[in-house]
């Protein structure tokens, strides 16, 4: 049985269209799931319907989250924000993070989970290690160290791997129930996971754009967890 994975979609204001990069869908499908792209909505009944249909949720990458959500004013280096997407994903995350449905957050998705759990973000990283790589998307640009006692470590089975990097923001204060699962050498948080929920993982890199075995293991493990949650 293939679990249905709801993947949060983007909204483009200029073109008035919903969209999602293909690799999220192909990674989920290849790992044994069936992808369903979820257009942002502000209707509570439709949100609940999404939740009743899906066996797991993937919060996809994208632009910056409005710092309004963690009680800060915008800073000069904040990027573009997307109010329709912000409120949709925030409301969806709020609804599901109290339950047991598996959740994977990628890049913005990782940050979104942290915000929905009451955490905060660095609006613009200031580090010697560049986290917006000028290299192909599938190139693994910097190292991360994975925490020994983490779920992520049990999945990836390695203490240190290299990942790609396309983020200028990062987690500042951890959301409640989250712990650090991996960090970059400059201390930037590269992955978080729930210490109370069976499967909530957020990664700051883009495993859907990589072809290494670790990325596959992560998607595979997410799908397996969604299967267990189907009954
Ligand atoms: Mn990075």
Short mmCIF file of C-alpha atoms and ligand atoms in Angstrom, two decimals:
data_model
loop_
_atom_site.label_atom_id
_atom_site.label_comp_id
_atom_site.label_asym_id
_atom_site.label_seq_id
_atom_site.Cartn_x
_atom_site.Cartn_y
_atom_site.Cartn_z
CA UNK A 1 0.00 0.00 0.00
CA UNK A 2 1.39 3.39 -1.00
CA UNK A 3 0.81 6.16 1.56
CA UNK A 4 -0.53 9.44 0.20
CA UNK A 5 1.87 12.27 0.93
CA UNK A 6 0.50 15.79 0.84
CA UNK A 7 3.19 18.18 -0.36
CA UNK A 8 2.61 21.86 0.31
CA UNK A 9 2.54 23.86 -2.90
CA UNK A 10 3.65 27.37 -3.71
CA UNK A 11 1.57 30.32 -4.82
CA UNK A 12 2.97 32.80 -7.33
CA UNK A 13 1.26 36.18 -6.94
CA UNK A 14 2.57 37.65 -10.22
CA UNK A 15 1.41 34.82 -12.42
CA UNK A 16 -1.54 33.80 -10.22
CA UNK A 17 -0.52 30.16 -10.26
CA UNK A 18 0.16 27.26 -7.91
CA UNK A 19 3.44 25.40 -8.43
CA UNK A 20 5.94 22.90 -7.02
CA UNK A 21 9.39 21.75 -8.11
CA UNK A 22 9.21 18.31 -9.66
CA UNK A 23 11.89 16.67 -7.50
CA UNK A 24 9.70 16.70 -4.37
CA UNK A 25 7.16 14.57 -6.21
CA UNK A 26 9.69 12.22 -7.81
CA UNK A 27 11.56 11.68 -4.52
CA UNK A 28 8.35 10.78 -2.67
CA UNK A 29 7.15 8.52 -5.47
CA UNK A 30 10.51 6.78 -5.80
CA UNK A 31 10.55 6.07 -2.05
CA UNK A 32 7.16 4.31 -2.28
CA UNK A 33 4.66 7.08 -1.65
CA UNK A 34 2.03 8.72 -3.83
CA UNK A 35 2.49 12.48 -4.05
CA UNK A 36 -0.43 14.85 -3.81
CA UNK A 37 0.34 18.55 -4.28
CA UNK A 38 -1.69 20.69 -1.89
CA UNK A 39 -2.59 24.17 -3.11
CA UNK A 40 -2.54 26.78 -0.32
CA UNK A 41 -6.05 27.42 1.00
CA UNK A 42 -7.46 29.48 3.84
CA UNK A 43 -10.56 27.34 4.35
CA UNK A 44 -10.56 25.32 7.56
CA UNK A 45 -12.85 22.62 6.13
CA UNK A 46 -10.48 22.05 3.22
CA UNK A 47 -7.50 21.91 5.58
CA UNK A 48 -9.30 19.21 7.56
CA UNK A 49 -10.11 17.41 4.33
CA UNK A 50 -6.40 17.47 3.35
CA UNK A 51 -5.63 15.90 6.73
CA UNK A 52 -8.25 13.18 6.32
CA UNK A 53 -6.90 12.26 2.86
CA UNK A 54 -3.15 12.27 3.56
CA UNK A 55 -1.02 9.72 5.43
CA UNK A 56 1.92 12.10 5.76
CA UNK A 57 2.91 15.69 4.98
CA UNK A 58 5.95 17.18 3.33
CA UNK A 59 6.47 20.92 3.89
CA UNK A 60 8.44 22.00 0.84
CA UNK A 61 11.11 24.64 0.34
CA UNK A 62 10.51 28.23 -0.67
CA UNK A 63 10.89 31.85 0.33
CA UNK A 64 11.12 33.50 3.72
CA UNK A 65 8.49 33.23 6.42
CA UNK A 66 7.06 36.53 7.68
CA UNK A 67 8.79 37.19 11.06
CA UNK A 68 5.37 38.38 12.25
CA UNK A 69 4.83 34.68 13.03
CA UNK A 70 7.50 34.73 15.73
CA UNK A 71 6.86 38.25 16.94
CA UNK A 72 9.63 40.16 15.15
CA UNK A 73 9.58 43.05 12.71
CA UNK A 74 11.17 42.47 9.28
CA UNK A 75 14.92 43.17 9.07
CA UNK A 76 16.67 44.70 6.06
CA UNK A 77 17.98 41.40 4.64
CA UNK A 78 14.65 39.55 4.86
CA UNK A 79 13.67 38.13 1.47
CA UNK A 80 10.28 37.97 -0.21
CA UNK A 81 7.38 36.78 1.92
CA UNK A 82 4.23 35.07 0.74
CA UNK A 83 1.22 35.71 3.03
CA UNK A 84 -1.05 33.12 1.37
CA UNK A 85 1.51 30.36 1.72
CA UNK A 86 2.59 31.42 5.23
CA UNK A 87 -0.89 31.26 6.71
CA UNK A 88 -1.79 28.01 4.93
CA UNK A 89 1.31 26.14 6.07
CA UNK A 90 1.23 27.62 9.57
CA UNK A 91 -2.40 26.59 10.05
CA UNK A 92 -1.79 23.12 8.61
CA UNK A 93 1.29 22.54 10.78
CA UNK A 94 -0.57 23.73 13.89
CA UNK A 95 -3.31 21.19 13.22
CA UNK A 96 -1.10 18.16 12.58
CA UNK A 97 1.87 18.61 14.92
CA UNK A 98 -0.24 17.69 17.93
CA UNK A 99 -1.09 14.31 16.39
CA UNK A 100 0.91 11.35 15.13
CA UNK A 101 0.87 11.89 11.36
CA UNK A 102 4.47 11.84 10.03
CA UNK A 103 5.88 15.16 8.86
CA UNK A 104 9.00 15.99 6.86
CA UNK A 105 10.08 19.59 6.45
CA UNK A 106 12.61 20.65 3.84
CA UNK A 107 14.48 23.99 4.03
CA UNK A 108 11.65 26.54 4.45
CA UNK A 109 9.56 23.55 5.57
CA UNK A 110 12.02 22.84 8.40
CA UNK A 111 11.82 26.48 9.47
CA UNK A 112 8.04 26.48 9.20
CA UNK A 113 7.75 23.51 11.60
CA UNK A 114 9.99 25.33 14.05
CA UNK A 115 7.84 28.48 13.86
CA UNK A 116 4.59 26.54 14.23
CA UNK A 117 6.02 25.06 17.44
CA UNK A 118 6.83 28.49 18.84
CA UNK A 119 10.45 28.88 17.74
CA UNK A 120 12.19 31.70 15.88
CA UNK A 121 14.53 32.21 12.91
CA UNK A 122 17.70 34.11 12.09
CA UNK A 123 16.40 36.45 9.37
CA UNK A 124 19.74 36.49 7.53
CA UNK A 125 22.68 34.23 8.39
CA UNK A 126 25.97 36.03 8.99
CA UNK A 127 28.62 33.32 8.93
CA UNK A 128 31.97 32.62 7.28
CA UNK A 129 30.46 29.45 5.83
CA UNK A 130 28.23 30.43 2.90
CA UNK A 131 24.88 28.65 3.13
CA UNK A 132 23.72 29.78 -0.31
CA UNK A 133 25.99 27.73 -2.51
CA UNK A 134 27.19 28.90 -5.88
CA UNK A 135 27.37 25.38 -7.27
CA UNK A 136 24.94 23.02 -8.99
CA UNK A 137 21.84 22.07 -7.01
CA UNK A 138 22.87 18.43 -6.67
CA UNK A 139 26.36 19.27 -5.40
CA UNK A 140 26.97 18.52 -1.74
CA UNK A 141 28.59 21.73 -0.56
CA UNK A 142 29.22 21.63 3.20
CA UNK A 143 29.50 19.07 5.97
CA UNK A 144 26.99 18.51 8.76
CA UNK A 145 27.44 16.56 11.99
CA UNK A 146 24.49 14.39 12.98
CA UNK A 147 23.66 14.01 16.68
CA UNK A 148 24.45 10.56 18.00
CA UNK A 149 21.15 9.93 19.76
CA UNK A 150 18.89 11.32 17.04
CA UNK A 151 16.31 9.61 14.87
CA UNK A 152 18.09 11.19 11.89
CA UNK A 153 21.28 9.34 12.88
CA UNK A 154 19.39 6.02 13.04
CA UNK A 155 18.02 6.70 9.57
CA UNK A 156 21.20 7.95 7.89
CA UNK A 157 23.54 5.68 9.87
CA UNK A 158 26.42 8.10 9.58
CA UNK A 159 27.80 10.73 11.93
CA UNK A 160 28.89 13.19 9.27
CA UNK A 161 27.69 13.74 5.72
CA UNK A 162 27.88 16.50 3.15
CA UNK A 163 24.74 18.30 2.01
CA UNK A 164 23.72 21.02 -0.44
CA UNK A 165 22.81 24.44 0.93
CA UNK A 166 20.35 27.05 -0.36
CA UNK A 167 19.23 28.95 2.71
CA UNK A 168 20.05 32.41 4.05
CA UNK A 169 17.94 31.86 7.14
CA UNK A 170 18.22 29.30 9.94
CA UNK A 171 16.64 28.31 13.23
CA UNK A 172 17.42 30.64 16.14
CA UNK A 173 15.25 29.56 19.07
CA UNK A 174 14.02 25.96 18.95
CA UNK A 175 10.29 25.29 18.89
CA UNK A 176 8.83 23.35 21.82
CA UNK A 177 9.34 19.60 21.62
CA UNK A 178 12.08 19.97 18.99
CA UNK A 179 15.75 19.10 19.40
CA UNK A 180 18.75 19.67 17.18
CA UNK A 181 19.48 16.62 15.00
CA UNK A 182 22.34 18.03 12.92
CA UNK A 183 24.53 21.15 12.70
CA UNK A 184 27.01 22.67 10.29
CA UNK A 185 30.60 23.36 11.43
CA UNK A 186 29.69 27.05 11.98
CA UNK A 187 26.97 26.06 14.47
CA UNK A 188 24.05 26.69 12.11
CA UNK A 189 21.24 24.20 12.82
CA UNK A 190 20.86 21.92 9.79
CA UNK A 191 18.20 19.50 11.07
CA UNK A 192 15.67 19.26 13.87
CA UNK A 193 13.34 16.53 15.03
CA UNK A 194 10.58 16.08 17.55
CA UNK A 195 11.37 14.45 20.85
CA UNK A 196 7.68 13.73 21.47
CA UNK A 197 6.24 12.86 18.04
CA UNK A 198 7.06 9.51 16.31
CA UNK A 199 8.24 11.19 13.07
CA UNK A 200 8.72 14.92 12.69
CA UNK A 201 11.99 15.78 10.99
CA UNK A 202 13.06 19.05 9.43
CA UNK A 203 16.20 19.32 7.32
CA UNK A 204 17.71 22.60 6.20
CA UNK A 205 19.23 21.13 3.03
CA UNK A 206 17.45 19.85 -0.10
CA UNK A 207 17.57 16.01 -0.17
CA UNK A 208 15.05 15.98 -3.04
CA UNK A 209 17.74 17.55 -5.27
CA UNK A 210 20.41 15.01 -4.29
CA UNK A 211 20.97 11.50 -5.57
CA UNK A 212 23.10 10.16 -2.68
CA UNK A 213 22.04 7.17 -0.59
CA UNK A 214 21.42 9.33 2.50
CA UNK A 215 18.70 11.33 0.78
CA UNK A 216 17.02 8.14 -0.35
CA UNK A 217 17.24 6.70 3.19
CA UNK A 218 15.55 9.80 4.58
CA UNK A 219 12.64 9.67 2.12
CA UNK A 220 12.37 5.90 2.48
CA UNK A 221 12.20 6.10 6.26
CA UNK A 222 9.59 8.88 6.05
CA UNK A 223 7.42 6.74 3.75
CA UNK A 224 7.81 3.68 6.01
CA UNK A 225 6.65 5.77 8.95
CA UNK A 226 3.65 7.00 6.92
CA UNK A 227 2.76 3.39 6.07
CA UNK A 228 2.75 2.47 9.77
CA UNK A 229 0.42 5.40 10.37
CA UNK A 230 -2.07 4.28 7.70
CA UNK A 231 -4.12 1.91 9.82
MN1 LIG B 1 23.52 24.94 5.09
#
